[in-house]
Tab-separated table of C-alpha atoms in Angstrom:
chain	number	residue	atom	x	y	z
A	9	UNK	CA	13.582	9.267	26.750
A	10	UNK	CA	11.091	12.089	27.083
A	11	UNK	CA	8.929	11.564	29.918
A	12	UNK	CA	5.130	12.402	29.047
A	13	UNK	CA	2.433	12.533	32.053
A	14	UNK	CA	-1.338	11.356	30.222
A	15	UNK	CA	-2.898	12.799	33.223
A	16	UNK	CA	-5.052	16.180	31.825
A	17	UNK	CA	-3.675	15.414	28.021
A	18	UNK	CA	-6.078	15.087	24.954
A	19	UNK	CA	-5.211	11.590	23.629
A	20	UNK	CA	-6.563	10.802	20.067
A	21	UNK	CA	-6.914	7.028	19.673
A	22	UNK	CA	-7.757	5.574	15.653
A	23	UNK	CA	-9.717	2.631	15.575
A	24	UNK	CA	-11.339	2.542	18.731
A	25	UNK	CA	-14.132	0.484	18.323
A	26	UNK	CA	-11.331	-2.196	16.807
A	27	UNK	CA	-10.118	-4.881	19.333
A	28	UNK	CA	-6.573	-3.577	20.532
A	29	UNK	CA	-8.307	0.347	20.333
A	30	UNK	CA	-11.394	-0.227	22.268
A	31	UNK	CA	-9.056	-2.234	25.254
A	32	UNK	CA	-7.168	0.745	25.253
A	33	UNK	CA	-9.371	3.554	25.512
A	34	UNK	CA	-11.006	1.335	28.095
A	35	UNK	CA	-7.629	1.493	30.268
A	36	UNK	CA	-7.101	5.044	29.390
A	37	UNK	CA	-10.474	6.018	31.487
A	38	UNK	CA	-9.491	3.939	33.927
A	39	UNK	CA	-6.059	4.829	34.679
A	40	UNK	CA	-5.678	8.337	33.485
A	41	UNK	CA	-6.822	11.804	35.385
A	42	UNK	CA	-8.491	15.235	33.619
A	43	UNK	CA	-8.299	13.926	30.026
A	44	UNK	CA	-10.099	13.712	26.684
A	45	UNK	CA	-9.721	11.133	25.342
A	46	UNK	CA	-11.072	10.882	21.537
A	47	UNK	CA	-12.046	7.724	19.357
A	48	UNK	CA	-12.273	7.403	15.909
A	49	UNK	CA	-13.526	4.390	13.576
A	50	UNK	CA	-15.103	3.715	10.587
A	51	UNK	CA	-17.034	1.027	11.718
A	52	UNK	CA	-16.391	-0.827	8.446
A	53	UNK	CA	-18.124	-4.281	7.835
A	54	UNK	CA	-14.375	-5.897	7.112
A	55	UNK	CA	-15.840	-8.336	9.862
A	56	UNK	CA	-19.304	-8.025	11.972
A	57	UNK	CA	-19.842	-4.610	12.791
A	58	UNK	CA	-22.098	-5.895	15.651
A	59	UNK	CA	-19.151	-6.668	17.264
A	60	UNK	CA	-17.612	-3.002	16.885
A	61	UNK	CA	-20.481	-1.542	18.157
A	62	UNK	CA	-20.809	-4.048	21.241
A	63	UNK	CA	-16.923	-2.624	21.771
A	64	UNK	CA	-18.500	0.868	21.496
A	65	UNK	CA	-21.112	-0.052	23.910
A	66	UNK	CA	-18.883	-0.992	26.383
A	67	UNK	CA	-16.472	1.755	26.298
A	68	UNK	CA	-19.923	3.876	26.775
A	69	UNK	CA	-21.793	2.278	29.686
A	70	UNK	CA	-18.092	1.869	31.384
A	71	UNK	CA	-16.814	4.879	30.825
A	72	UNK	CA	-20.260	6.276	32.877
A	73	UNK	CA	-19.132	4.020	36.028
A	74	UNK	CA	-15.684	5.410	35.266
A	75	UNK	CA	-15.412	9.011	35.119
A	76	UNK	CA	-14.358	9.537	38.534
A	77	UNK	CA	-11.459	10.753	37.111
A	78	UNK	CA	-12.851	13.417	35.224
A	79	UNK	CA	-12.142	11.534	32.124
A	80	UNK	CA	-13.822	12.940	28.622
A	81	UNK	CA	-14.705	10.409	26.000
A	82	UNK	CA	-15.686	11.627	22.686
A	83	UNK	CA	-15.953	9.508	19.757
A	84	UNK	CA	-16.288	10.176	16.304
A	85	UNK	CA	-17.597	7.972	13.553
A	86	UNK	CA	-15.331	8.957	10.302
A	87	UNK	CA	-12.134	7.947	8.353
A	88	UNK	CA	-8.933	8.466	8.681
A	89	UNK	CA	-8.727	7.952	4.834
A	90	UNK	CA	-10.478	11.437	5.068
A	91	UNK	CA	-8.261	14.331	5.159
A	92	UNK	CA	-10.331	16.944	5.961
A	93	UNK	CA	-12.224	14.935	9.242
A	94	UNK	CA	-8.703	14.175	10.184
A	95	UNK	CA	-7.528	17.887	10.177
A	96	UNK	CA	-10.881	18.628	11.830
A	97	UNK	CA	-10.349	16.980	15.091
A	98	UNK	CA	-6.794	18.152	15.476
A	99	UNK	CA	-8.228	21.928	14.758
A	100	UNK	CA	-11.057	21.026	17.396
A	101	UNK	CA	-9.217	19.179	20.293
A	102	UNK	CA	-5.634	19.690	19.742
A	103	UNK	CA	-4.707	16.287	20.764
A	104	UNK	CA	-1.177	16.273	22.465
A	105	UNK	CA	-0.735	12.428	22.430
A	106	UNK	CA	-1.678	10.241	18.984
A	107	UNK	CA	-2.022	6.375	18.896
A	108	UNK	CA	-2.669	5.437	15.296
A	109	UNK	CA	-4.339	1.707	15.114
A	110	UNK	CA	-7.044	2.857	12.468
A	111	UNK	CA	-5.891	-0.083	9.940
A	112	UNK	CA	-7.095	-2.457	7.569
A	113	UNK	CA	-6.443	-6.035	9.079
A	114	UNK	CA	-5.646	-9.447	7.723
A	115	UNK	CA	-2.986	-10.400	5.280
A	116	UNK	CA	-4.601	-12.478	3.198
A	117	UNK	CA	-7.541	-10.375	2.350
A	118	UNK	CA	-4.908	-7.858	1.097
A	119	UNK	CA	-4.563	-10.327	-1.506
A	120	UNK	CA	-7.888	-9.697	-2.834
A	121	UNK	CA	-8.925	-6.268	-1.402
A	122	UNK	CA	-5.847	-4.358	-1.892
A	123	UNK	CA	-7.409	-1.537	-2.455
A	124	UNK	CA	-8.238	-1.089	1.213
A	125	UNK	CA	-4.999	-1.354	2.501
A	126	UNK	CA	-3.417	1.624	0.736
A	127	UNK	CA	-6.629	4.376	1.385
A	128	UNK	CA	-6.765	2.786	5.193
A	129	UNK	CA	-2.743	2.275	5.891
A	130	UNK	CA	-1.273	4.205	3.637
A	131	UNK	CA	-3.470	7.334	2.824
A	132	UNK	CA	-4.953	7.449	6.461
A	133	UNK	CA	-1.668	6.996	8.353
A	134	UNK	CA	-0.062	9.814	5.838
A	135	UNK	CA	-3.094	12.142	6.820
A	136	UNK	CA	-2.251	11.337	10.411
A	137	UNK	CA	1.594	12.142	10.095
A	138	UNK	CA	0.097	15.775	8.010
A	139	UNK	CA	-1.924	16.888	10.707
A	140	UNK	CA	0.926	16.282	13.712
A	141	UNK	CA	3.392	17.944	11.963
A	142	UNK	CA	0.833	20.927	11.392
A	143	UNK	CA	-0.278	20.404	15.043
A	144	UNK	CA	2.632	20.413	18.861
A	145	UNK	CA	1.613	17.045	19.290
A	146	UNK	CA	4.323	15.573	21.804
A	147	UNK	CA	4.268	11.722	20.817
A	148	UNK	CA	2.638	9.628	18.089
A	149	UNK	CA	2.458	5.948	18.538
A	150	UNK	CA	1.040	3.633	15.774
A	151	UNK	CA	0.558	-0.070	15.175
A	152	UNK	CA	3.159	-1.933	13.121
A	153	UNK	CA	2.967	-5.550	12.722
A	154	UNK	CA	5.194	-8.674	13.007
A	155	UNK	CA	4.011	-9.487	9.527
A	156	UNK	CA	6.848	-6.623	8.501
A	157	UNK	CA	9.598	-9.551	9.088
A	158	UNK	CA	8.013	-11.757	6.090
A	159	UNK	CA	9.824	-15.145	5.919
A	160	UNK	CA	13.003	-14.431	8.270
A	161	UNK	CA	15.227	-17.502	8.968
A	162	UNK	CA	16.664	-15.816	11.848
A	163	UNK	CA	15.045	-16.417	15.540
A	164	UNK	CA	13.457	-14.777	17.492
A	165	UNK	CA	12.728	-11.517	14.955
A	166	UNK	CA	14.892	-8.305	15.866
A	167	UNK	CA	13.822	-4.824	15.274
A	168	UNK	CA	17.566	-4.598	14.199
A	169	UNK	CA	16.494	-7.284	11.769
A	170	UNK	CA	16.366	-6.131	8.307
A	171	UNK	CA	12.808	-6.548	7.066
A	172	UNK	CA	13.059	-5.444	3.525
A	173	UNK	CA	11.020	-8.671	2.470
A	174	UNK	CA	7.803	-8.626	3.182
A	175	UNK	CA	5.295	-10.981	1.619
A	176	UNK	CA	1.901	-9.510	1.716
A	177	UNK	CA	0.754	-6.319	0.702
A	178	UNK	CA	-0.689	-5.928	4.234
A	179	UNK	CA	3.104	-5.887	5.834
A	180	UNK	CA	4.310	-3.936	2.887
A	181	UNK	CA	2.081	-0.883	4.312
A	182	UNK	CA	2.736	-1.913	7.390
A	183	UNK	CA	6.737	-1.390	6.928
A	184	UNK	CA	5.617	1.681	4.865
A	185	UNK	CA	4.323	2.749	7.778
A	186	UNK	CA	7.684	2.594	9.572
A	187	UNK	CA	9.398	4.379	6.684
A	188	UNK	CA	6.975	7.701	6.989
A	189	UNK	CA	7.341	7.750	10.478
A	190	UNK	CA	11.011	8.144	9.637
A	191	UNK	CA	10.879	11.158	7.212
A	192	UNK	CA	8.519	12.697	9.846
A	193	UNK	CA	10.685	12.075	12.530
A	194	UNK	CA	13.939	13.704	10.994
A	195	UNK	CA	12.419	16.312	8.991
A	196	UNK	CA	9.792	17.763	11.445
A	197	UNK	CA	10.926	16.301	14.650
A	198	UNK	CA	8.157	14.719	15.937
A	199	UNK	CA	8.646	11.808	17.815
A	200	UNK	CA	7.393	8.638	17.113
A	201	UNK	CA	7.139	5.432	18.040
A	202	UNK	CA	6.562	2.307	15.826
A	203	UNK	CA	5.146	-1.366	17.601
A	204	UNK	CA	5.307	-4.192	15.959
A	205	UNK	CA	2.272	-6.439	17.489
A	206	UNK	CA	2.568	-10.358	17.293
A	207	UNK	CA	-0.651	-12.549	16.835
A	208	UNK	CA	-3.264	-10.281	19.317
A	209	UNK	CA	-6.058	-12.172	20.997
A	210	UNK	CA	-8.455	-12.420	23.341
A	211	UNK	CA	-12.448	-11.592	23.930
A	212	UNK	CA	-13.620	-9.726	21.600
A	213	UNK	CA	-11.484	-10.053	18.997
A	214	UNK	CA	-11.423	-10.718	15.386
A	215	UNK	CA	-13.404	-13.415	13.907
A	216	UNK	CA	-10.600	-13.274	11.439
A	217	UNK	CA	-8.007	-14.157	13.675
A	218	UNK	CA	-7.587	-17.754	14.000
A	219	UNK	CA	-9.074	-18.721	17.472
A	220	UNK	CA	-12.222	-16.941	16.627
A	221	UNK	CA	-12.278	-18.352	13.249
A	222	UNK	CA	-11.753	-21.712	14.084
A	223	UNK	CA	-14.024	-21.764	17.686
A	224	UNK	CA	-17.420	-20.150	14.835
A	225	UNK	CA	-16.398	-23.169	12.374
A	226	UNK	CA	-16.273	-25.828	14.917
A	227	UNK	CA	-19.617	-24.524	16.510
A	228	UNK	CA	-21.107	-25.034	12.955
A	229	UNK	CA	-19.930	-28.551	12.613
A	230	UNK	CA	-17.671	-27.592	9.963
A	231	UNK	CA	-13.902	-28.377	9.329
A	232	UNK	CA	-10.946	-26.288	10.699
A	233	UNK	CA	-7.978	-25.976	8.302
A	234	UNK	CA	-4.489	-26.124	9.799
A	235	UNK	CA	-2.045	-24.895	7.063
A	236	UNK	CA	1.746	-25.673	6.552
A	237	UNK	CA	0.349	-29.155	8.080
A	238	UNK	CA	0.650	-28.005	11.329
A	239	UNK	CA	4.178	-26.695	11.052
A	240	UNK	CA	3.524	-23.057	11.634
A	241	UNK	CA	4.274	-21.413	15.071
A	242	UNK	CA	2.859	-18.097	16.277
A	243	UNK	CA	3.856	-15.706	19.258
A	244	UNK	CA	0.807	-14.941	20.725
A	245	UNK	CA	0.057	-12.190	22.744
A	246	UNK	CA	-3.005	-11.586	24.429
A	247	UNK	CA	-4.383	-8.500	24.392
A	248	UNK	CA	-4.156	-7.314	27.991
A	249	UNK	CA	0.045	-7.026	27.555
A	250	UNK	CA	-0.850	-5.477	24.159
A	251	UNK	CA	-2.340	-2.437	25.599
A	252	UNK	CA	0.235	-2.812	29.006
A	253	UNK	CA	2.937	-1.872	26.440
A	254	UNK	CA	1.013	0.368	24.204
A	255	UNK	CA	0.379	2.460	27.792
A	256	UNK	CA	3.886	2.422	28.842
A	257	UNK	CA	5.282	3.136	25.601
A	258	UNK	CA	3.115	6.609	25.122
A	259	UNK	CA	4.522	7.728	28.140
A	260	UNK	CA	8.178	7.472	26.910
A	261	UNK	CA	8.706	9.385	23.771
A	262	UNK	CA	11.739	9.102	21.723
A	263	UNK	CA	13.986	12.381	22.729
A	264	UNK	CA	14.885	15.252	20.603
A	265	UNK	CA	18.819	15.359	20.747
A	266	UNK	CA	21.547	16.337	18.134
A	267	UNK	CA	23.751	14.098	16.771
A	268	UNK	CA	28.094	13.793	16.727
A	269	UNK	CA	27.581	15.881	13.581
A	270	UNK	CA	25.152	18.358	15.475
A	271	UNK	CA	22.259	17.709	13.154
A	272	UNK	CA	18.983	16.309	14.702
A	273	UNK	CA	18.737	12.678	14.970
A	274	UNK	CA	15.096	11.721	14.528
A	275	UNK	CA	13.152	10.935	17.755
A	276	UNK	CA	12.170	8.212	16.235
A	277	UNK	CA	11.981	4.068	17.879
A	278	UNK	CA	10.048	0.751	16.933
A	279	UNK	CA	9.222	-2.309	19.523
A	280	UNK	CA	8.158	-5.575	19.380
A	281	UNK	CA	5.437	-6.706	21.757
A	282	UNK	CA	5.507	-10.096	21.794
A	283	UNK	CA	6.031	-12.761	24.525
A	284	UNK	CA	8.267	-14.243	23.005
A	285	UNK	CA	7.223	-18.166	23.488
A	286	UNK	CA	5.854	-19.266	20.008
A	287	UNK	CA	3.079	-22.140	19.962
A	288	UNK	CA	2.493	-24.696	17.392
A	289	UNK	CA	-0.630	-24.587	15.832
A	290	UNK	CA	-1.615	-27.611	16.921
A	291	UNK	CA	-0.735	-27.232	20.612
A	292	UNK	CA	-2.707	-23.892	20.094
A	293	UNK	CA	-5.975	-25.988	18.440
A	294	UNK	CA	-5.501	-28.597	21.472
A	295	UNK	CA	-5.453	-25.498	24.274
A	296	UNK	CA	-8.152	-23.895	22.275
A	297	UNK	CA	-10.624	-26.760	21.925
A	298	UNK	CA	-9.806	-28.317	26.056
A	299	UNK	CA	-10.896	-24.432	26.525
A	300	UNK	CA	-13.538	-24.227	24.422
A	301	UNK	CA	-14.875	-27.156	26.789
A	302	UNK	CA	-14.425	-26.224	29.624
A	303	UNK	CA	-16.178	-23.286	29.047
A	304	UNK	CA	-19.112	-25.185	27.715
A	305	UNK	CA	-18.842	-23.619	24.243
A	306	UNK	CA	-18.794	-27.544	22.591
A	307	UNK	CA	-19.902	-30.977	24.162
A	308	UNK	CA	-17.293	-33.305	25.945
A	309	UNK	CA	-17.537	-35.300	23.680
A	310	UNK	CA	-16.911	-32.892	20.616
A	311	UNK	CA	-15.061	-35.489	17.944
A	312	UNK	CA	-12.220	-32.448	17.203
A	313	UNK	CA	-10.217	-35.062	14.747
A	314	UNK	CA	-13.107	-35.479	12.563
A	315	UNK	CA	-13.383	-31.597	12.132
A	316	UNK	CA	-9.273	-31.004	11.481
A	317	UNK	CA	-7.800	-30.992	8.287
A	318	UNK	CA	-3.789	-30.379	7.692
A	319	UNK	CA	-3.369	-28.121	4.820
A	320	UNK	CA	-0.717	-26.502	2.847
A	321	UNK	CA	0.813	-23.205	3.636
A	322	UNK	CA	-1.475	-20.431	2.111
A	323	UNK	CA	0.327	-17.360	0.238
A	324	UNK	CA	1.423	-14.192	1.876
A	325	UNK	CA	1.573	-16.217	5.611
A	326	UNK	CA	5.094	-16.929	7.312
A	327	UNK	CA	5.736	-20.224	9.164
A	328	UNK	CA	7.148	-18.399	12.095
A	329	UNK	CA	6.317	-15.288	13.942
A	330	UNK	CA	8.876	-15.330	17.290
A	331	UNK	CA	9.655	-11.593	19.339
A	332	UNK	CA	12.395	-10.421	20.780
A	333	UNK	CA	11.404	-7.889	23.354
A	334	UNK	CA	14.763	-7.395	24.860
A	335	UNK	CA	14.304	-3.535	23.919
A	336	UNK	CA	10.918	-3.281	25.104
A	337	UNK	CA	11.997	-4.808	28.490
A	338	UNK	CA	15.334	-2.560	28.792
A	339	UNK	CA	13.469	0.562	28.287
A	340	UNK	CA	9.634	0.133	29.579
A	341	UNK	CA	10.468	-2.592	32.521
A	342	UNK	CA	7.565	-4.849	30.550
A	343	UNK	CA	7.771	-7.847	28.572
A	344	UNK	CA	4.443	-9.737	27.466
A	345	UNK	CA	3.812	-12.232	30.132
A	346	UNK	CA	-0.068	-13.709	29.841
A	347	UNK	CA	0.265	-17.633	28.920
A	348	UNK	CA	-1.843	-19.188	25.939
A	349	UNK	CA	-4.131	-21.380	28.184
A	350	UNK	CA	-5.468	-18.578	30.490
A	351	UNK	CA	-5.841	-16.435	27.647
A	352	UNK	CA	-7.735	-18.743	25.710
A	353	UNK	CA	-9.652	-19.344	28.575
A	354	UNK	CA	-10.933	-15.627	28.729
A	355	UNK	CA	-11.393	-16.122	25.388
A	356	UNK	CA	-13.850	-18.856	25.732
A	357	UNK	CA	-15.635	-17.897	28.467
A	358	UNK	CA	-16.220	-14.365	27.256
A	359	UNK	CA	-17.153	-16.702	23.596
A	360	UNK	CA	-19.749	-18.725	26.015
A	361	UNK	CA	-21.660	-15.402	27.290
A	362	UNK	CA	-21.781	-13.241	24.014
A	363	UNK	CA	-22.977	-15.830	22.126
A	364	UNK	CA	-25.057	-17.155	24.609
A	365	UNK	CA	-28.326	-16.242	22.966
A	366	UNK	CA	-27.922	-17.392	19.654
């Protein structure tokens, strides 16, 4: 493994006003020395963009109170589906280090919208994978997803797991994604390194994601729906380890090194980063709504049964999402380790201030 120092680099981070991107750049200023970091996001209204922007914010006023260490933040409000801003900011800055996690979410809007999927994950991570293998960028890292191992019997999911399967469109780019990397890897040597993410949460998040989803319907007075009757399980990750890993991982590229035939073998790896405990759903809505409680979000006495409906399983989900970050853990030292309960309980507290006013 190449060893890569972030202090005094140029560090280009996609999607950084998204939820995993803006925690990131966030740690970056705080833990890094003499860099630039760059953002980029296209502040799309996929969900509320006033939640972007209160990410922006943040990343702003902090990054004020945090440039002790010399830090530069510049961010950039364009697409990645856009070649020509793309090639711009690596003819500007020269970024050394890439982490791609410009995407479009959500698997089942990429049942309706798939348009947005292929400019977003296919198009923009292609212009991405142009411009470092135009530019001496020393690692890319980009966001897979644990959507990539569809409806695999086999537990927990392997990234020696065939995952030729997949059954959205969403983890069809997603294992696309993989596949580029690949072809970049061998045929311009550039190393890069693939993570498959499982279920990210946390404050701030994605009203798309299920806790958010579910805490906004239950506020309303309407009814949650809990599909596969309760049967699915997810390995949730909260989104502190997320961006642990995602830190680690950029400073450990993939090595250039020749092969028993003497031909280049690709620098080229892909992690999970997952904690590898899977919740039911409904131990997940019990945590959620105890939480959701506590933090004062809903009353006591909140009747959650007469807001719960068991549902069937809707298309393009899996029943099971379950990592195995034995690979992570052998070569980083890290495996996801942040429970449900206190994450959920971030979750609702930081739920309790935001929306405080409302």
């Amino acid at each position: 493994m190449q060893k890569i120092d972030l202090d005094h680099k140029v560090i280009f981070v996609t999607g950084a006003a998204g939820f995993i991107g803006s925690n990131l750049v966030k740690r970056l200023f705080k833990d890094v020395k003499g860099a630039t970091v760059i953002g980029i996001d296209n502040m799309n209204d996929y969900y509320d963009v006033a939640l972007k922007e209160y990410r922006l914010e943040t990343l702003n006023t902090e990054h004020g109170a945090l440039n002790i260490n010399g830090n530069h933040w510049k961010f950039v409000k364009g697409d990645i589906a856009d070649k020509q801003t793309i090639d711009g900011i690596f003819e500007e800055y020269k970024p050394q280090v890439v982490v791609n996690l410009a995407a479009q979410a959500g698997v089942r809007y990429s049942i309706t919208n798939p348009d947005a999927y292929i400019m977003s994950n296919m198009i923009g991570f292609y212009n991405i994978l142009e411009a470092c293998r135009h530019n001496p960028v020393e690692h890319l890292v980009y966001a897979s997803s644990s959507s990539v191992y569809g409806g695999n019997k086999k537990v927990p999911f392997s990234t020696d797991d065939r995952v030729d399967n997949p059954v959205s469109l969403y983890a069809a780019t997603k294992k696309s994604n993989e596949l580029f990397a690949h072809c970049y890897s061998k045929l311009y040597d550039i190393p890069t390194t693939g993570l498959r993410f499982f279920t990210v949460y946390g404050p701030a998040g994605r009203p798309d994601m299920a806790y958010f989803g579910f805490t906004n319907k239950l506020l309303k007075g309407e009814t949650i729906q809990i599909f596969n009757y309760g049967n699915c399980r997810r390995d949730f990750t909260y989104v502190d380890d997320i961006v642990e890993g995602v830190m680690r991982v950029m400073q450990g590229a993939p090595e250039h090194k020749k092969g028993e035939d003497g031909l280049p073998v690709p620098p080229y790896a892909v992690y999970n980063i997952g904690g590898g405990q899977p919740e039911s759903l409904l131990d997940f809505v019990q945590i959620l709504q105890e939480e959701l409680v506590r933090a004062g979000v809903l009353p006591e006495d909140f009747d959650f049964e007469a807001h719960k409906q068991l549902v069937p399983m809707q298309p393009g989900d899996v029943p099971t999402t379950y990592a195995d970050s034995t690979a992570l853990e052998r070569d980083f030292g890290f495996t996801p380790k942040i429970p449900l309960r206190e994450g959920l309980r971030k979750f609702a507290e930081w739920y309790a201030q935001f929306y405080k006013h409302e």
